[in-house]
Coordinates of C-alpha atoms in Angstrom, one line a residue:
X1 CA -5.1 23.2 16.8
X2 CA -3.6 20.9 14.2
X3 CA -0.9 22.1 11.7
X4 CA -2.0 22.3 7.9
X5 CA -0.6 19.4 6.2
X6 CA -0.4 19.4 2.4
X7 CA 0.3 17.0 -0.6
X8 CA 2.4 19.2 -2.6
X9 CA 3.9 17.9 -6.5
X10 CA 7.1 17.8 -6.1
X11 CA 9.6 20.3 -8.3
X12 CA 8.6 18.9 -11.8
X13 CA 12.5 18.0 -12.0
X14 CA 13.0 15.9 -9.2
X15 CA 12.6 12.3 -10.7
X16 CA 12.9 13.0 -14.1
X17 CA 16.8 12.2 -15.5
X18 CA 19.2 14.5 -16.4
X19 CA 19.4 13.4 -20.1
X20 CA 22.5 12.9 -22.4
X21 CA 25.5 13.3 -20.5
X22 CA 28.0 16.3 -21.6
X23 CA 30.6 15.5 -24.8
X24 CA 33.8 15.7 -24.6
X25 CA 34.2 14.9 -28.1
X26 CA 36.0 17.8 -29.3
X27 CA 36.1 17.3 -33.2
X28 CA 34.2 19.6 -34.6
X29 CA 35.2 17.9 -38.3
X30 CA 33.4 14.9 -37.8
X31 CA 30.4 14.3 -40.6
X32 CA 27.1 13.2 -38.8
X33 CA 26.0 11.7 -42.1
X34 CA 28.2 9.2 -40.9
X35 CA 25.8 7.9 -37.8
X36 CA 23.2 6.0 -40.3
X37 CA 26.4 4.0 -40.9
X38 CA 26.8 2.8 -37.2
X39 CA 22.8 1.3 -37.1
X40 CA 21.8 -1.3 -39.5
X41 CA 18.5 -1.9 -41.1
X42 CA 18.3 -4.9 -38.5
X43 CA 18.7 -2.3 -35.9
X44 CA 21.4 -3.8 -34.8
X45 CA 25.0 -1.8 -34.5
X46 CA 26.7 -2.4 -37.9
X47 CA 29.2 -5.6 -37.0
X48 CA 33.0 -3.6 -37.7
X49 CA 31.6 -1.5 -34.7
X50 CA 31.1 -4.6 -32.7
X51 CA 34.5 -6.7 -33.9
X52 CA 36.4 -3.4 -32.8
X53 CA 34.8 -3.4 -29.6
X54 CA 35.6 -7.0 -29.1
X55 CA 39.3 -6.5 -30.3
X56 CA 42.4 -7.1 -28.8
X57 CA 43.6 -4.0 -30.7
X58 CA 43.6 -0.9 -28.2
X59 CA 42.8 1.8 -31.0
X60 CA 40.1 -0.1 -32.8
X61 CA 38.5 -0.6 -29.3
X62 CA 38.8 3.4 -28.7
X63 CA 37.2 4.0 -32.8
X64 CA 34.9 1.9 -31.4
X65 CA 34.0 3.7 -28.1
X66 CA 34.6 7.0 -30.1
X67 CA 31.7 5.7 -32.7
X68 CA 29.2 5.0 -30.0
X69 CA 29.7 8.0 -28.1
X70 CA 29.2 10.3 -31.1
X71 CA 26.0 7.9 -32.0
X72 CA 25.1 9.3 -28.9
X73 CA 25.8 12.1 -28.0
X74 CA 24.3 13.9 -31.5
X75 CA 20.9 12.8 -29.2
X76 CA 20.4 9.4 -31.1
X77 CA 18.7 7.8 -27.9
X78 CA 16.9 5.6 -30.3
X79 CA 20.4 4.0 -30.6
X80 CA 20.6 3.0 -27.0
X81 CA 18.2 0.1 -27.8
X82 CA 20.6 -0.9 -30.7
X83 CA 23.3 -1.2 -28.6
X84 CA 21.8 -3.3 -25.8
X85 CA 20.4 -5.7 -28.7
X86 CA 24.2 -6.0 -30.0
X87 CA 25.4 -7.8 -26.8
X88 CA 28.4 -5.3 -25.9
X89 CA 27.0 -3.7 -22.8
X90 CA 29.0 -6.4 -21.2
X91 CA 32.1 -6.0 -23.1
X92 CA 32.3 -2.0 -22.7
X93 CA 31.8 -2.4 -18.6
X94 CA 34.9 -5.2 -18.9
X95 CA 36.7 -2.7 -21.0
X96 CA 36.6 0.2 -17.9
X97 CA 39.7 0.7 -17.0
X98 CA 41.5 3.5 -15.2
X99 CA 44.9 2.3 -17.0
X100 CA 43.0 4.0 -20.1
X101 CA 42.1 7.2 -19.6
X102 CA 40.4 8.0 -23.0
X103 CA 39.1 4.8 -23.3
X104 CA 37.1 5.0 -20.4
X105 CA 36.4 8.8 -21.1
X106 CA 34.6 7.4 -24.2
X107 CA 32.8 4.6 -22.5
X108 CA 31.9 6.0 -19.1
X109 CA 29.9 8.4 -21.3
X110 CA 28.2 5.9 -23.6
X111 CA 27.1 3.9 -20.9
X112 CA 25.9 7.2 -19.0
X113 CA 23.7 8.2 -22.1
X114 CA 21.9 4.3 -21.7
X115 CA 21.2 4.2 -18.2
X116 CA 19.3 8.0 -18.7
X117 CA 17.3 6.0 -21.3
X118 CA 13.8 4.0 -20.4
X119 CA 13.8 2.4 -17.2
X120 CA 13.9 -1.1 -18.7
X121 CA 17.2 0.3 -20.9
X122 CA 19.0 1.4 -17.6
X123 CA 18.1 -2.1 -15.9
X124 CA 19.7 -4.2 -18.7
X125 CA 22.5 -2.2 -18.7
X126 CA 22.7 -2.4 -14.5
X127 CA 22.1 -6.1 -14.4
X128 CA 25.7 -6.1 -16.5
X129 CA 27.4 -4.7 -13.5
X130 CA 28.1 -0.9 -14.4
X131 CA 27.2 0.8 -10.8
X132 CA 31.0 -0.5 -9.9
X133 CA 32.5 1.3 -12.8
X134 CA 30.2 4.3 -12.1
X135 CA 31.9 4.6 -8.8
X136 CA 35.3 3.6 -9.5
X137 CA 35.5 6.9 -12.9
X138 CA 33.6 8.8 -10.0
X139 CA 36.0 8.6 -7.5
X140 CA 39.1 8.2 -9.0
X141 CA 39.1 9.4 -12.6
X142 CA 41.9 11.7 -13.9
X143 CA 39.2 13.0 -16.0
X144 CA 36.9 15.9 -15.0
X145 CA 34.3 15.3 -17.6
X146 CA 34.1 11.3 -16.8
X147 CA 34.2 11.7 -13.0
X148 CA 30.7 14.6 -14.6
X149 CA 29.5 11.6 -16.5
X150 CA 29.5 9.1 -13.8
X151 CA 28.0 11.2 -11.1
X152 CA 25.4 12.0 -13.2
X153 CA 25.0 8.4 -14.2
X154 CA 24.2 7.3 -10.6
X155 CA 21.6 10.1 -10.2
X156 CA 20.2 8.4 -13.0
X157 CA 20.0 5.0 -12.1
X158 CA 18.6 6.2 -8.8
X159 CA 16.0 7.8 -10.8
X160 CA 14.6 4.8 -12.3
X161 CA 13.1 2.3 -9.5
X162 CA 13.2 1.9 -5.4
X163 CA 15.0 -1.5 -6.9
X164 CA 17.6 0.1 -8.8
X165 CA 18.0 2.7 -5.6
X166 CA 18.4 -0.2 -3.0
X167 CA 21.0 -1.9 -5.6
X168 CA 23.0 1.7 -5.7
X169 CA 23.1 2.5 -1.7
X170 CA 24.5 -1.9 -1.4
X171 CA 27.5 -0.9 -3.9
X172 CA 28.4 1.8 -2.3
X173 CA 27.0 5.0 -4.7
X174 CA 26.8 7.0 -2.0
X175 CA 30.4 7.9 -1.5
X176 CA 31.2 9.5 -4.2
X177 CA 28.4 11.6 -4.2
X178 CA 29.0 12.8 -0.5
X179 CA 32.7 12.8 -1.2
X180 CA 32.2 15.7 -3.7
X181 CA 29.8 17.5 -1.3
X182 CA 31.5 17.0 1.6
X183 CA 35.1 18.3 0.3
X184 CA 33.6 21.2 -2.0
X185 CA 36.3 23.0 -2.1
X186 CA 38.1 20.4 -3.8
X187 CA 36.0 19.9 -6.7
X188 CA 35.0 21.7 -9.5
X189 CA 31.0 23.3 -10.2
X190 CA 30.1 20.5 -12.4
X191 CA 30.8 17.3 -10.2
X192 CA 29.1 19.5 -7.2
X193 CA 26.0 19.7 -9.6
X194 CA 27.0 16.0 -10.8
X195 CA 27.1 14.9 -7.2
X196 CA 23.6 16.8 -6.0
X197 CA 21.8 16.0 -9.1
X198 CA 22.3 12.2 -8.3
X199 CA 21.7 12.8 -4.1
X200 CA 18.5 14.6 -5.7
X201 CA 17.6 11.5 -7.8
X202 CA 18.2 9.0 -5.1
X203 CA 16.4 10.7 -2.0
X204 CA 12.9 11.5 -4.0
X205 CA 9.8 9.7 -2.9
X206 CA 11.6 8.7 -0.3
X207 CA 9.8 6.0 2.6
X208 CA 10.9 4.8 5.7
X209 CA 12.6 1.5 5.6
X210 CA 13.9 1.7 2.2
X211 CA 17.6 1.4 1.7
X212 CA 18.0 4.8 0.9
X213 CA 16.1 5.8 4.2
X214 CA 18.6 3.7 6.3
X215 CA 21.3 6.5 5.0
X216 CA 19.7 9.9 5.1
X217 CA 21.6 10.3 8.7
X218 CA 24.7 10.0 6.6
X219 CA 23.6 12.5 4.3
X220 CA 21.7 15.1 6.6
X221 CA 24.8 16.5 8.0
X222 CA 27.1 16.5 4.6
X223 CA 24.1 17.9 2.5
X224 CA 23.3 20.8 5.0
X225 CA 26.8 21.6 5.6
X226 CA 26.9 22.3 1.7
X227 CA 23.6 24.2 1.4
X228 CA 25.6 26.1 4.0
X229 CA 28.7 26.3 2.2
X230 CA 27.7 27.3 -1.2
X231 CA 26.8 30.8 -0.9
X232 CA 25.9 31.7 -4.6
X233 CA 22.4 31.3 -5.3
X234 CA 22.3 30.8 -9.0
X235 CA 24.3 27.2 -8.6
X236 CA 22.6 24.6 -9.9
X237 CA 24.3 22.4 -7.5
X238 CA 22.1 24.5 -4.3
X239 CA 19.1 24.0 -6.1
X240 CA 19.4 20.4 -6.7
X241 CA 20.7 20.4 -3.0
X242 CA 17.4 21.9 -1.7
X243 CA 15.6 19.3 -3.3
X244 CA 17.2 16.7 -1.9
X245 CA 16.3 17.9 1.3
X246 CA 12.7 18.5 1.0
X247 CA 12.6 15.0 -0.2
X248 CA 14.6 14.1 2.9
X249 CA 11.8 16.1 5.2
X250 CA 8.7 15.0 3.8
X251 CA 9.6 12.0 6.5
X252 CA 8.5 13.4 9.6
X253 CA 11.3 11.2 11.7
X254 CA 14.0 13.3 9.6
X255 CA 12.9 16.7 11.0
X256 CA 14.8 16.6 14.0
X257 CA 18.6 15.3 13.0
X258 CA 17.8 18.1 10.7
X259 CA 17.0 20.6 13.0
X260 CA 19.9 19.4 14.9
X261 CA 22.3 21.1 11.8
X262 CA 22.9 25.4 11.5
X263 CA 20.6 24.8 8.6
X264 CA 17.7 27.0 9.5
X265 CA 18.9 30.2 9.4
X266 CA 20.0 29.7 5.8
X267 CA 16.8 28.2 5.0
X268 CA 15.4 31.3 6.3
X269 CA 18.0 33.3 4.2
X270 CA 17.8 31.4 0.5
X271 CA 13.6 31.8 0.8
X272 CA 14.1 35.4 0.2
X273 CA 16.6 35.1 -2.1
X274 CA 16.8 36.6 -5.7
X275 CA 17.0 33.6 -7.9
X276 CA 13.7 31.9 -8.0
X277 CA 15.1 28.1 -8.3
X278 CA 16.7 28.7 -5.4
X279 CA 14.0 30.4 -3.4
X280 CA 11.0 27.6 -4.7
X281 CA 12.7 24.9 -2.8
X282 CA 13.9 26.8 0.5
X283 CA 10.0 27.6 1.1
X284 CA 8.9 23.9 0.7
X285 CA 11.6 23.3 3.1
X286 CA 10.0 25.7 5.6
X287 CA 6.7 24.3 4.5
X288 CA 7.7 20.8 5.6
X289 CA 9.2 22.0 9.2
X290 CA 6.5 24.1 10.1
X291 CA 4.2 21.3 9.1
X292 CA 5.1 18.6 11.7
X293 CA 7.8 20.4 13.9
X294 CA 6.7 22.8 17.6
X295 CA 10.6 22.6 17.6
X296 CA 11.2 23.4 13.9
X297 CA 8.5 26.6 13.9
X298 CA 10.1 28.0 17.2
X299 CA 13.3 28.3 15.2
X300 CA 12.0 29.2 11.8
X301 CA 10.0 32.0 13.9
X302 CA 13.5 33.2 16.0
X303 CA 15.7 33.6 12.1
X304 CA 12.9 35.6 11.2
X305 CA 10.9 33.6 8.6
X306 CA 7.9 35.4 9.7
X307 CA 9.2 38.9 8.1
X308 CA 11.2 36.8 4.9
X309 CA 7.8 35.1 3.7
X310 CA 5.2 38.1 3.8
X311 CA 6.4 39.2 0.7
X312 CA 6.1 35.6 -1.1
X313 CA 2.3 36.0 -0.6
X314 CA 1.9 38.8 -3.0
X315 CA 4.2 37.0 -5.3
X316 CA 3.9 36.7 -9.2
X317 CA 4.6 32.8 -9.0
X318 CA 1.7 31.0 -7.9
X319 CA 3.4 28.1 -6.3
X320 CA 5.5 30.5 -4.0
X321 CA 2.6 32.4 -3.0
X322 CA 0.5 29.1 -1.9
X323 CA 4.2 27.7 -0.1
X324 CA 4.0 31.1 1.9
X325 CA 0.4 31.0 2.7
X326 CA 1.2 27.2 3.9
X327 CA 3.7 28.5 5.9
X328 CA 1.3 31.2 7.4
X329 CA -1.3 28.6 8.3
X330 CA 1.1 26.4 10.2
X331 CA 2.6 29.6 11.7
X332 CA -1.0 30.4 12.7
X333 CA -1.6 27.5 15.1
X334 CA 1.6 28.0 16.7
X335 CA 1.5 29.8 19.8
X336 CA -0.3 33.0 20.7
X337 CA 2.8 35.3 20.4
X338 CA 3.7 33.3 16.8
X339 CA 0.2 33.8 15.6
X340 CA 0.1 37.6 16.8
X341 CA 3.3 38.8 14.6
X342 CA 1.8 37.0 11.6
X343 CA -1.1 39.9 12.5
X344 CA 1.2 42.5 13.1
X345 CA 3.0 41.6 9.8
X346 CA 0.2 42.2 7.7
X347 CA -1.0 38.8 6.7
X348 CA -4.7 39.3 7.1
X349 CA -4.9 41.7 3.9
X350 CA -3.2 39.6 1.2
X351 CA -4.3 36.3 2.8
X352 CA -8.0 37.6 2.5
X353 CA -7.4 38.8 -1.4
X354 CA -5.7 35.0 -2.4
X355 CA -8.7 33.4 -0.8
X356 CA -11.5 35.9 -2.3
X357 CA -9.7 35.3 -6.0
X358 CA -11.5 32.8 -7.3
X359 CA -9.0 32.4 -10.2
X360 CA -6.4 31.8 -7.6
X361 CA -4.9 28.2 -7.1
X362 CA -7.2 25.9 -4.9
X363 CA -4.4 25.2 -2.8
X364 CA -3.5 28.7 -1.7
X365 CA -7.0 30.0 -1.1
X366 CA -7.4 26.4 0.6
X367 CA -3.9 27.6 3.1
X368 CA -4.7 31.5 3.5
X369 CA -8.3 30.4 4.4
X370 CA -7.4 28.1 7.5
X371 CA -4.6 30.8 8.2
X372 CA -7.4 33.3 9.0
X373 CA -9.9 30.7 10.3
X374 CA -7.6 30.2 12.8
X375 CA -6.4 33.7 13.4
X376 CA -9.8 34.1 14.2
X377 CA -10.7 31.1 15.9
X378 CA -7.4 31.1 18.6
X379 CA -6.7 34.7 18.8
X380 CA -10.0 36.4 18.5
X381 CA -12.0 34.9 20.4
X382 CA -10.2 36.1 23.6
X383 CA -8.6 38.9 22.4
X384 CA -10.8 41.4 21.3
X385 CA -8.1 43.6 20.0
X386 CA -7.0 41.0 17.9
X387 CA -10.3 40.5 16.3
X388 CA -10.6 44.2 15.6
X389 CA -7.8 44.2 13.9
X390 CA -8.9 41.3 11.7
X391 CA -11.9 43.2 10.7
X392 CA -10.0 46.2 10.2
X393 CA -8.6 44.2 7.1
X394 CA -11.8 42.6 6.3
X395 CA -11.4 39.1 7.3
X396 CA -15.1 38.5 7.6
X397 CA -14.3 39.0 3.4
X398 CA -11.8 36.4 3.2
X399 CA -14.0 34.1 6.0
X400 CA -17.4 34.1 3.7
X401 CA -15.2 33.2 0.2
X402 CA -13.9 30.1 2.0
X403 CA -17.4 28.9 2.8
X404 CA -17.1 28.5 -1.1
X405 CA -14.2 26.2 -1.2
X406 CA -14.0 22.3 -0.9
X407 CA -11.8 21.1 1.3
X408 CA -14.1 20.6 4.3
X409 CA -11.7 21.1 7.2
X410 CA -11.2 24.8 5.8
X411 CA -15.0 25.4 5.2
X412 CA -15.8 24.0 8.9
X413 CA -13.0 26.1 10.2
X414 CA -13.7 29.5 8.6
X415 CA -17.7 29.4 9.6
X416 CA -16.5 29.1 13.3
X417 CA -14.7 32.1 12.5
X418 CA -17.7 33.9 11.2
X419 CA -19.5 32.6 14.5
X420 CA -16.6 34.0 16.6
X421 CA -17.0 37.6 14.9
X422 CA -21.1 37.6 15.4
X423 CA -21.0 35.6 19.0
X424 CA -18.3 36.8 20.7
X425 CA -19.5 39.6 23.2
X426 CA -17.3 42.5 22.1
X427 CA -17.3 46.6 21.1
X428 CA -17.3 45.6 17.6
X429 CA -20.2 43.0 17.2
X430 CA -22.4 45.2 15.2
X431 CA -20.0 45.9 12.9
X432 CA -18.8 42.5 12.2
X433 CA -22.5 42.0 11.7
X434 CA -22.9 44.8 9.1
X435 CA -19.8 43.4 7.5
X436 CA -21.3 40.1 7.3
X437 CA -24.2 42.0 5.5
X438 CA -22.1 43.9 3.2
X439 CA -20.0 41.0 1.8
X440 CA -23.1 39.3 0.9
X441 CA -22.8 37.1 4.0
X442 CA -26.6 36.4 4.0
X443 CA -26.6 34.9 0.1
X444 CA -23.0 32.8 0.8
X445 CA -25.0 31.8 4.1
X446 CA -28.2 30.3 2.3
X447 CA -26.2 29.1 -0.2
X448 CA -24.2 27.3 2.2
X449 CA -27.3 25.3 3.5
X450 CA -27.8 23.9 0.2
X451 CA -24.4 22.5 0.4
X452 CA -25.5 18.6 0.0
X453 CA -22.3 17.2 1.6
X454 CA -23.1 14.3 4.8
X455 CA -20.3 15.5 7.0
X456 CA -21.7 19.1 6.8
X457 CA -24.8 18.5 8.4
X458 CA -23.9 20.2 11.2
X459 CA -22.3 22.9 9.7
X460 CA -25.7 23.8 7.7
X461 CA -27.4 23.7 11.4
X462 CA -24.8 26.5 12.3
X463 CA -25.2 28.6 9.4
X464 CA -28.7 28.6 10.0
X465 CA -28.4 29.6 13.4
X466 CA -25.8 32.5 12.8
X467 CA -29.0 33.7 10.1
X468 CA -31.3 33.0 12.4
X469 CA -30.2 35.1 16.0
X470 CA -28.2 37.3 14.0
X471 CA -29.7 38.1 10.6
X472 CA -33.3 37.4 11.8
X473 CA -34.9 39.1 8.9
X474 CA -33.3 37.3 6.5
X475 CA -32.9 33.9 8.6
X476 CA -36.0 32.3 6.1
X477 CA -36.0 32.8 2.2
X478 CA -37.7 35.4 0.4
X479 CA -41.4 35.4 -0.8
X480 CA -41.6 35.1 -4.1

């Protein structure tokens, strides 16, 4: 049978920018009455600002820097607009120097504040020539906070548009970022985060053929080697890491060079971890893999992710537990011995209770539905001990709430089920009939051939044959 595929929303996070950069403007004396002095009325930045700027003097141009870093950095976004207006973008990209460490300190965080802005704000300021800069304070900065500023800054930009992205990956933005990831031990937490926040930005909604595709076999082996490497959950710098590769798998020719990596086992690991941001993306990793991969499930199976996701189905988090049910689905139609320890684990009981919920997300009951559909379906069918065991934890429950559902391929797949219970010559026949009964089976039946949709033509046909060879007194609708 085919695996369950699903259109997931990606982590809320994942294309959205990471805001004003961090200050490293340490005077705490400094009177923010003064900012309405830095904007005039024109909304334009107030002309001494822009002489200084344009100065050969070296400390006017750094009161200068200093002004429109404060302006800022106190979360005046609206002045980003100001600034492009002025005409200095230009002039503060010139002035990047490494020669001038403060300097460039001040500017490599002004210009990181405007490309976070609107997507039209970062453009302007990109179509100055800034991704250079970026790189150059990234890579070779004696400043920790710039070298932040400027990692972040190209996370950013790659945030914005597949142009932007392509424009990044030509100058060379990549190299920084899998510098810092490559050589953790060498940098400090922030330009890890820096560094994976930006690999985050670049890889989402990622489609074959883009730039960015072209160098996801450079950054498979760095980024897995660090997922490896950074053993402390709460990091912001694994989450954003984790990210970056679902984005990476959610193209199915990626699955394999990933495979390829030690990277399953710690998949495996981080999707029972403790720290939910951590564990979230870990199970949409496993979701992907098990989705599209014979090769992928065999080794998710052999570390054990079996045992590690039964607990996410009776999670608190609603996103987990539909991730784990989509992981039990896809385990499902694996092979028979796959499909038998998600038995033996006790799915069928939780699975069953997210699908009969009705306040339960669509999705999940949508994923633990086919899960027991084809429980039923593949395992049942031929081995009867199997199917006892099923109705033991009152599949035929879970099987008749599905008939309820929309998805089609779930409601077509869970009435077989219900016809494998009733048809299937076994010892427990007669009791998967009275179970049928006792769940209201006969009303979800009727109901069912009222279901106006074309494609379920047949599927009415079927429901009115299990009524009518199996429930023959209640195969036609009461008198009234």
């Amino acid at each position: 049978m085919s695996s369950k595929t699903e259109d997931i929303a990606c982590n809320e996070n994942n294309s959205s920018k990471n805001g004003t950069a961090e200050s490293n403007i340490k005077d705490g004396k400094f009177d923010e009455s003064e900012l309405d002095k830095y904007v005039t009325a024109q909304n334009r930045i107030a002309p001494e600002i822009v002489n200084a700027l344009r100065s050969n003097d070296r400390t006017a141009r750094l009161d200068a820097a200093t002004k429109l870093h404060r302006l800022l950095d106190q979360g005046e976004t609206t002045a980003i607009q100001p600034i492009i207006d002025s005409g200095v973008v230009c002039d503060m990209i010139n002035m990047v120097s490494l020669d001038d460490v403060d300097l460039h300190s001040h500017l490599s965080s002004v210009l990181s504040h405007m490309v976070g802005g609107s997507d039209e704000q970062a453009s302007a300021v990109v179509e100055q020539g800034v991704i250079p800069k970026f790189i150059l304070i990234a890579s070779s900065s004696p400043s920790d906070q710039a070298r932040a500023d400027a990692l972040l800054a190209l996370g950013d930009i790659g945030a914005d548009s597949r142009n932007l992205r392509d424009k990044l990956i030509k100058e060379g933005a990549m190299t920084p970022l899998l510098e810092v990831l490559g050589n953790p031990s060498k940098h400090q937490g922030m330009h890890m985060y820096a560094a994976a926040y930006a690999i985050q930005c670049i890889t989402y909604l990622l489609k074959p053929g883009s730039s960015v595709y072209h160098t996801v076999w450079d950054i498979i082996p760095t980024l897995t080697k660090y997922i490896e490497y950074q053993t402390e959950e709460t990091a912001e710098s694994l989450e954003a890491s984790l990210w970056a590769l679902n984005s990476i798998l959610s193209v199915e020719s990626t699955i394999e060079p990933v495979l390829h990596t030690n990277i399953v086992p710690r998949l495996v690991q981080l999707c029972a971890a403790k720290h939910a941001p951590a564990r979230h993306p870990a199970l949409r990793c496993v979701g992907r893999i098990l989705s599209s991969s014979k090769n992928g499930t065999d080794q998710l199976v052999d570390a054990g992710i079996i045992e590690t996701i039964r607990p996410c189905i009776t999670a608190e988090d609603k996103l987990e537990r539909n991730d784990a049910c989509w992981a039990a689905a896809n385990i499902s139609v694996g092979t028979f011995g796959q499909a038998k320890a998600v038995v033996a684990a006790g799915f069928v009981t939780p699975l069953v209770h997210i699908v009969s919920n009705t306040e339960e997300d669509s999705r999940a009951r949508g994923n633990a539905a086919w899960a027991l559909a084809r429980l039923t379906c593949d395992l049942g069918e031929y081995h009867h001990e199997i199917l006892e065991t099923l109705l033991q934890a009152t599949c035929m429950d879970g099987l008749l709430s599905a008939l309820k559902l929309k998805e089609q391929d779930v409601v077509q797949a869970s009435l077989k089920g219900i016809e494998v219970f009733v048809t299937t010559r076994w010892n427990g026949k007669q009791r998967a009939i009275e179970a049928l009964k006792a769940g209201k089976g006969v009303a979800v039946l009727r109901t069912f051939k009222l279901r106006p949709e074309p494609d379920l033509a047949y599927d009415r046909l079927r429901a009115h044959t299990i009524l009518k060879d199996h429930l023959r007194e209640f195969s036609l609708p009461p008198r009234v």
